[in-house]
C-alpha atoms as one frame of an Amber mdcrd trajectory, in Angstrom:
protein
   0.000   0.000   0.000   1.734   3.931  -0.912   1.780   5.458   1.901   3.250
   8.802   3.202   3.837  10.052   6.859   2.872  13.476   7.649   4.366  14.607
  10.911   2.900  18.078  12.578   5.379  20.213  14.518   8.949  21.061  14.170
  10.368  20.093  17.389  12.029  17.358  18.904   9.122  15.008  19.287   8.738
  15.491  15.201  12.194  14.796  14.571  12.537  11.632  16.430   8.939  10.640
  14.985  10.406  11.029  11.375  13.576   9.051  12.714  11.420   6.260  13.448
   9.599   6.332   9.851  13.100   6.455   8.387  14.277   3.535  10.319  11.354
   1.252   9.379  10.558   2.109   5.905  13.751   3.751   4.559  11.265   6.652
   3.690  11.402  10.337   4.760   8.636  11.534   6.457   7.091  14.951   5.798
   7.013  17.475   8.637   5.126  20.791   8.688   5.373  23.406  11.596   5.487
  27.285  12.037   9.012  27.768  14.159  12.087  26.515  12.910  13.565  25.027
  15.364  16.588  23.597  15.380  15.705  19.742  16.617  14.682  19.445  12.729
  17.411  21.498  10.825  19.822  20.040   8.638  18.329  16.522   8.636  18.869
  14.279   5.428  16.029  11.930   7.050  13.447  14.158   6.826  11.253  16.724
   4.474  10.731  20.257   6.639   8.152  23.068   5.195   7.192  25.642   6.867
   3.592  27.621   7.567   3.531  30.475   9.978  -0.557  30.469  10.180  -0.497
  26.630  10.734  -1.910  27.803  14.491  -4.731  29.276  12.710  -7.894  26.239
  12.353  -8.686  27.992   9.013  -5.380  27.901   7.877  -4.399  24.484   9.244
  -6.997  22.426   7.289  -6.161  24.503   4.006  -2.755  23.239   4.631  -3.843
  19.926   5.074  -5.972  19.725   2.262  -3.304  21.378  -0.134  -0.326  18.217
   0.780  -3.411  15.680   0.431  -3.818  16.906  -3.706   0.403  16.531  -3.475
  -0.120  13.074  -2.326  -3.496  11.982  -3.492  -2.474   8.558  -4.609  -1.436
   8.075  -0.927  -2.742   7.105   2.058  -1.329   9.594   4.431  -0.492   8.515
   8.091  -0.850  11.620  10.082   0.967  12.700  13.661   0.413  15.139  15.473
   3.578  16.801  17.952   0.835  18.694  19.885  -1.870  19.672  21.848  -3.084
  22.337  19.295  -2.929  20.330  16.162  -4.269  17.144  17.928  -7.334  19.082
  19.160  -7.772  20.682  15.741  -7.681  17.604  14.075 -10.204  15.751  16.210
 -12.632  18.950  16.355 -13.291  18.730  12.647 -12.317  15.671  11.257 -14.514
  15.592   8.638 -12.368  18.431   7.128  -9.908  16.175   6.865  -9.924  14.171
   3.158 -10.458  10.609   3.396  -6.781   9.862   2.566  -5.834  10.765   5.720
  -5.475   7.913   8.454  -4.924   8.485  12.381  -5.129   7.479  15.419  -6.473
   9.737  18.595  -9.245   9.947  21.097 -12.149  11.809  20.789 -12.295  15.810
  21.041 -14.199  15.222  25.020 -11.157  13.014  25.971  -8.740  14.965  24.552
 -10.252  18.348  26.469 -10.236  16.473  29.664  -6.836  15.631  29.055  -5.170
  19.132  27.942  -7.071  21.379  30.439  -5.730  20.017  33.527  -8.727  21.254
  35.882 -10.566  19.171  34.038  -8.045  16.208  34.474  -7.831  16.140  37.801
 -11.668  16.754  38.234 -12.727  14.593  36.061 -10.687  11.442  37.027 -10.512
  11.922  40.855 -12.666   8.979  41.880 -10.828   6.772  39.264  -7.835   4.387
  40.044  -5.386   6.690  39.387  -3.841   9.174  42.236  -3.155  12.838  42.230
  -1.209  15.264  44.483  -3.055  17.666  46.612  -4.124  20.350  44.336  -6.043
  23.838  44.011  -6.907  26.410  41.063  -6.967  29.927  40.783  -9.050  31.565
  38.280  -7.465  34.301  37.121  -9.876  36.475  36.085 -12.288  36.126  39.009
 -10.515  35.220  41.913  -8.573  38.478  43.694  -7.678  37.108  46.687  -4.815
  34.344  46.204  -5.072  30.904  47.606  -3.316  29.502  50.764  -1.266  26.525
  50.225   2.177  25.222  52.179   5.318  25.328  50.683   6.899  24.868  48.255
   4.625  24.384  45.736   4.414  23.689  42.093   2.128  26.591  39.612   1.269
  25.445  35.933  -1.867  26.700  33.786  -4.694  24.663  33.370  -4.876  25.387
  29.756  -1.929  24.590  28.137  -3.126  25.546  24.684  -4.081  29.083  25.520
  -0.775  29.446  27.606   1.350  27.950  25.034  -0.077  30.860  22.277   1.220
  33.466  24.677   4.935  35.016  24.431   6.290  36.824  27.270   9.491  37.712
  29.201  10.755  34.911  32.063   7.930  32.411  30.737   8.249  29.438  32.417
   6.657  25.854  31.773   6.386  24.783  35.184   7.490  27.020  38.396   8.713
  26.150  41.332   7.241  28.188  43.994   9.167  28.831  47.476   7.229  31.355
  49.141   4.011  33.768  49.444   5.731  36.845  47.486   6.858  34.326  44.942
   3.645  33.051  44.199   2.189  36.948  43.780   4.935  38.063  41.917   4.656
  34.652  39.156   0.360  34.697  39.201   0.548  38.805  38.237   3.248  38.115
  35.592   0.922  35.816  34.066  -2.332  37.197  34.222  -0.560  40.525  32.601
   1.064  38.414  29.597  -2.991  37.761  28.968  -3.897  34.665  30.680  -7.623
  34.400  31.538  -7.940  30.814  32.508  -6.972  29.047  35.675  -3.658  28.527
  37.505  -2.894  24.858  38.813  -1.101  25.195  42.547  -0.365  21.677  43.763
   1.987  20.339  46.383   5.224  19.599  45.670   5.801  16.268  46.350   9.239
  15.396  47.972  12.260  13.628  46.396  14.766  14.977  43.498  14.435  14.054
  39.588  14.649  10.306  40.160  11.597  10.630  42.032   9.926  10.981  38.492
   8.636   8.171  35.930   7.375   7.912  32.574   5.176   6.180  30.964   4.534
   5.529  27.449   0.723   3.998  26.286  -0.503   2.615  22.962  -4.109   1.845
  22.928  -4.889   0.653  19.149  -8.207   1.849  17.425 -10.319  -1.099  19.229
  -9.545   0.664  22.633  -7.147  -2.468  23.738  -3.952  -1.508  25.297  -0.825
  -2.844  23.048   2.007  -2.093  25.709   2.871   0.197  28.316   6.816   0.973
  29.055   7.881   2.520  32.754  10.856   4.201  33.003  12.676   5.781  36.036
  14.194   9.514  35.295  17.394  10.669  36.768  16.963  13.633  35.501  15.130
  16.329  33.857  15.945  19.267  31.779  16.581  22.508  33.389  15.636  25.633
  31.213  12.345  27.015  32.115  10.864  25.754  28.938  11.971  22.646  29.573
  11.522  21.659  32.956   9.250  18.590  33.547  10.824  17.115  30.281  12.699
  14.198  30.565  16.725  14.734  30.104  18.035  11.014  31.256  16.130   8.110
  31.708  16.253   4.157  32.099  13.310   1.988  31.490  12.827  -1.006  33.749
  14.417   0.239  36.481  13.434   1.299  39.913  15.278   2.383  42.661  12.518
   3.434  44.665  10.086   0.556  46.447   7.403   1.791  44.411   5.608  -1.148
  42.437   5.711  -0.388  38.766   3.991  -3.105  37.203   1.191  -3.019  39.535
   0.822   0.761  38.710   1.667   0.090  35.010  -1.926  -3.099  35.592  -3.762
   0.737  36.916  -2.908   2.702  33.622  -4.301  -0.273  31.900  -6.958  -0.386
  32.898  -7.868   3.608  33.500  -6.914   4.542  29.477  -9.095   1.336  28.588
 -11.978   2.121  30.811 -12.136   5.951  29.295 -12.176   4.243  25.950  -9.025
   6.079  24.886  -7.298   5.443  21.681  -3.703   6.427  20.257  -0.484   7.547
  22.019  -0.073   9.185  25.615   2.404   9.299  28.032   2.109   9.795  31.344
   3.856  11.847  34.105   4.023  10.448  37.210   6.284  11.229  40.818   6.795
   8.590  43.279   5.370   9.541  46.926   7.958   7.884  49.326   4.874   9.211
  51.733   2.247   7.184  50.922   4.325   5.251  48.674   1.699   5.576  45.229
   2.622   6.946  42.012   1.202  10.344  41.820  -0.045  11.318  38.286   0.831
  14.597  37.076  -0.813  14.667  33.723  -1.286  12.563  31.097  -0.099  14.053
  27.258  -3.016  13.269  24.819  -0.052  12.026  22.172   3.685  10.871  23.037
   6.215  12.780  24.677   9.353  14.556  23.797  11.414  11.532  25.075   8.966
   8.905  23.730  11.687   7.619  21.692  13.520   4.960  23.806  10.207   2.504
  23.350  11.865   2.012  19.468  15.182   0.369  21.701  12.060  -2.123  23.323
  10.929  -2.915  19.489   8.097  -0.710  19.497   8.954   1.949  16.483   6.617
   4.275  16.835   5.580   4.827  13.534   5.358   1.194  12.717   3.254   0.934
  15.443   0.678   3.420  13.672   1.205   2.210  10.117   0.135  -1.499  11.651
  -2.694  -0.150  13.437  -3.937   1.989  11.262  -3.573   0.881   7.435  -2.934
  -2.862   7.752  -5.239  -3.510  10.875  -2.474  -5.682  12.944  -3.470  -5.630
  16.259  -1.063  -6.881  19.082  -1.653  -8.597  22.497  -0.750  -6.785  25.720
   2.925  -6.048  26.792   4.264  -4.460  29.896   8.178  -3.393  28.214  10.029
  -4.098  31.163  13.403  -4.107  29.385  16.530  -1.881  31.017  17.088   0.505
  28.113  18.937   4.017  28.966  18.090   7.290  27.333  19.949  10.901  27.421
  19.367  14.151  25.941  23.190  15.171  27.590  26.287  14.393  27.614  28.369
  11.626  29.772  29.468  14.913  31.951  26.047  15.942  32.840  24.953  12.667
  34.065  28.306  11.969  36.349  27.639  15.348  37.817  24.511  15.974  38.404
  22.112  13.107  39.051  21.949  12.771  42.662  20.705   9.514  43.080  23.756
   6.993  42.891  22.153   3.953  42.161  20.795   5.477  39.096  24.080   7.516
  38.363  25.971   4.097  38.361  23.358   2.296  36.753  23.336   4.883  33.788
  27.098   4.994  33.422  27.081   0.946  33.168  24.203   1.491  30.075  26.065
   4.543  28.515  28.061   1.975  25.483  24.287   1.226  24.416  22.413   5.017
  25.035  19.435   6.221  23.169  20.237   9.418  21.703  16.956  10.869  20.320
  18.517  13.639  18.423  21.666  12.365  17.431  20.825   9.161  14.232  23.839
   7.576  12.136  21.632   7.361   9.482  20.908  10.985   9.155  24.846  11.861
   7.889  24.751  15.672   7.673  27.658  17.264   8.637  26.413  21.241   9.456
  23.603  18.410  11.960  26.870  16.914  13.544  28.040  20.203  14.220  24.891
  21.763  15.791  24.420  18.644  18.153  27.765  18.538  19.536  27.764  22.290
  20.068  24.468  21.532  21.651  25.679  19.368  24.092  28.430  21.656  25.363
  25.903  24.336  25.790  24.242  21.502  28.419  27.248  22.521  31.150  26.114
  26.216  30.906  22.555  25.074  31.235  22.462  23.045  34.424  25.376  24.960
  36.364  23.270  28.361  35.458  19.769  26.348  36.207  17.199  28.001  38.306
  15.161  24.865  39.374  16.467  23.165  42.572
């Protein structure tokens, strides 16, 4: 069957995606996004166009429609990189020409997903577990909430927040004290925020206290596999924080039980009928010892990658699914597989947690670098990712989250 993959976004989720279509099918995937960013530059794996009104819905199905007539003796397997094109896609799919072949939930999952008052609202009395958390609307509420610290602030709506530009924007903050909190919920609410502001505990324990999860559930709602990895690190710019930098799946130096945790996923994305990728963000409560849940991305995540190392290419995975039917039996991907956005350096000095520092070092002759294929032999790319990781040093000895 001709087939084409159309990736949406420009970032490193869309380069790694395209990695994986080059890796199983020798063919370059097509990417269109509005920033170019450098993730995708000077890639021979990879086609790269693109459309500054792509954020527009108008705009965004012209586009569409426009590479369909391109391809239109294709079936075209599309992906979306985020929450914007993923909700625009499932809001009007019958905009969308019948060449084009997906797989996501529906638009009232989706929502319940991305706004994360709605998250935690919605699933409360399900099987999974949240921190303590409160909201703050910010265009009713004057008064601002009471809550210990420190304490973690994020918006609700990531779509609207993600649309706004403005100085010292962070993804997550960290929040140490009552002046703190005013300061960051004024800053915000100036930049043109109107919806609410998560507060939630911060749960205690450094970066290996965090997990990740990546979830296929195929297009008859049946969970394919679920991979659980243990993070020894995460990035440290403030648009980065809460991503991934270092991880290893199938390991666990906490007593947490991951496979009975990985049996509750199961059967929460079956029971809410979900379908596609998510991953899901999770921080281990020595406390209580339970896996928090922090949110759960309606697609997969930036460092989704490292399930391709557990035979699970991505893209495959969507091409079976979704042209050629193949459905798969359960797996929990238990396999040790280590993955790293850094360098060797970063890891030996700045993971705290020695088991996993050791651990990581032992796995570093086999690592999973997403950004960094053999296959994709461009020289100026070389260059840009090596200066890239020396630029990691300045990054985490400069880094403002503790």
């Amino acid at each position: 069957m001709n087939f084409e993959v159309l990736i949406l976004g420009t970032d490193a989720n869309a380069y790694y995606m395209a990695r994986c279509c080059y890796e199983a099918y020798k063919k370059k995937a097509y990417l269109i996004g509005r920033d170019r960013l450098a993730f995708t530059k000077f890639s021979n794996i990879l086609h790269v166009t693109y459309e500054e009104k792509i954020w527009e819905k108008d705009a965004f199905f012209e586009i569409l429609e426009n590479f369909a007539k391109e391809h239109e003796e294709s079936k075209i397997v599309l992906i979306s990189t985020n929450e914007t094109y993923t909700e625009f896609i499932t809001e009007n799919k019958e905009k969308l020409s019948k060449q084009y072949v997906y797989n996501f939930p529906d638009l009232k999952i989706i929502k319940s997903l991305t706004n994360k008052e709605n998250f935690y609202k919605t699933y409360e009395n399900e099987n999974l577990v949240f921190p303590k958390t409160i909201y703050f609307d910010c265009v009713k509420q004057k008064s601002l909430p009471k809550m210990p610290f420190p304490l973690v602030l994020k918006p609700s709506n990531v779509v609207e927040y993600n649309h706004l530009k403005f100085e010292d924007k962070h993804k997550i903050y960290k929040i140490e004290n009552q002046d703190e909190l005013n300061k960051v919920i004024e800053t915000i609410k100036k930049a043109g925020y109107k919806d609410k502001l998560i507060l939630q505990e911060f749960i205690p324990g450094d970066d290996s206290y965090l997990f990740d999860s990546v979830v296929y559930v195929n297009q008859e709602g049946k969970v394919e596999f679920i991979s659980f990895a243990q993070i020894g690190l995460q990035e440290r710019t403030k648009s980065m924080v809460g991503n991934a930098a270092v991880l290893i799946n199938g390991f666990n130096t906490t007593d947490g039980n991951i496979e009975k945790q990985a049996k509750e996923m199961k059967k929460f994305m079956e029971g809410i009928h979900y379908q596609g990728f998510a991953e899901v963000d999770m921080k281990y409560d020595s406390r209580d010892k339970t896996f928090k849940v922090l949110e759960i991305n309606a697609r997969q995540g930036r460092c989704s990658y490292y399930v391709s190392a557990l035979g699970k290419n991505l893209v495959k995975v969507l091409v079976d699914d979704c042209l050629y039917q193949l459905k798969n039996e359960y797996e929990f991907l238990d396999q040790e597989v280590l993955l790293s956005f850094v360098p060797k350096g970063i890891i030996k000095k700045y993971i705290k947690n020695k088991k996993f520092r050791k651990k990581a070092l032992s796995l570093w002759k086999k690592v999973i670098k997403p950004m960094d294929s053999k296959l994709d032999k461009n020289f100026k790319r070389f260059l840009m990712l090596r200066k890239r990781w020396l630029h990691y040093y300045k990054e985490y000895k400069n880094s403002y989250w503790r």
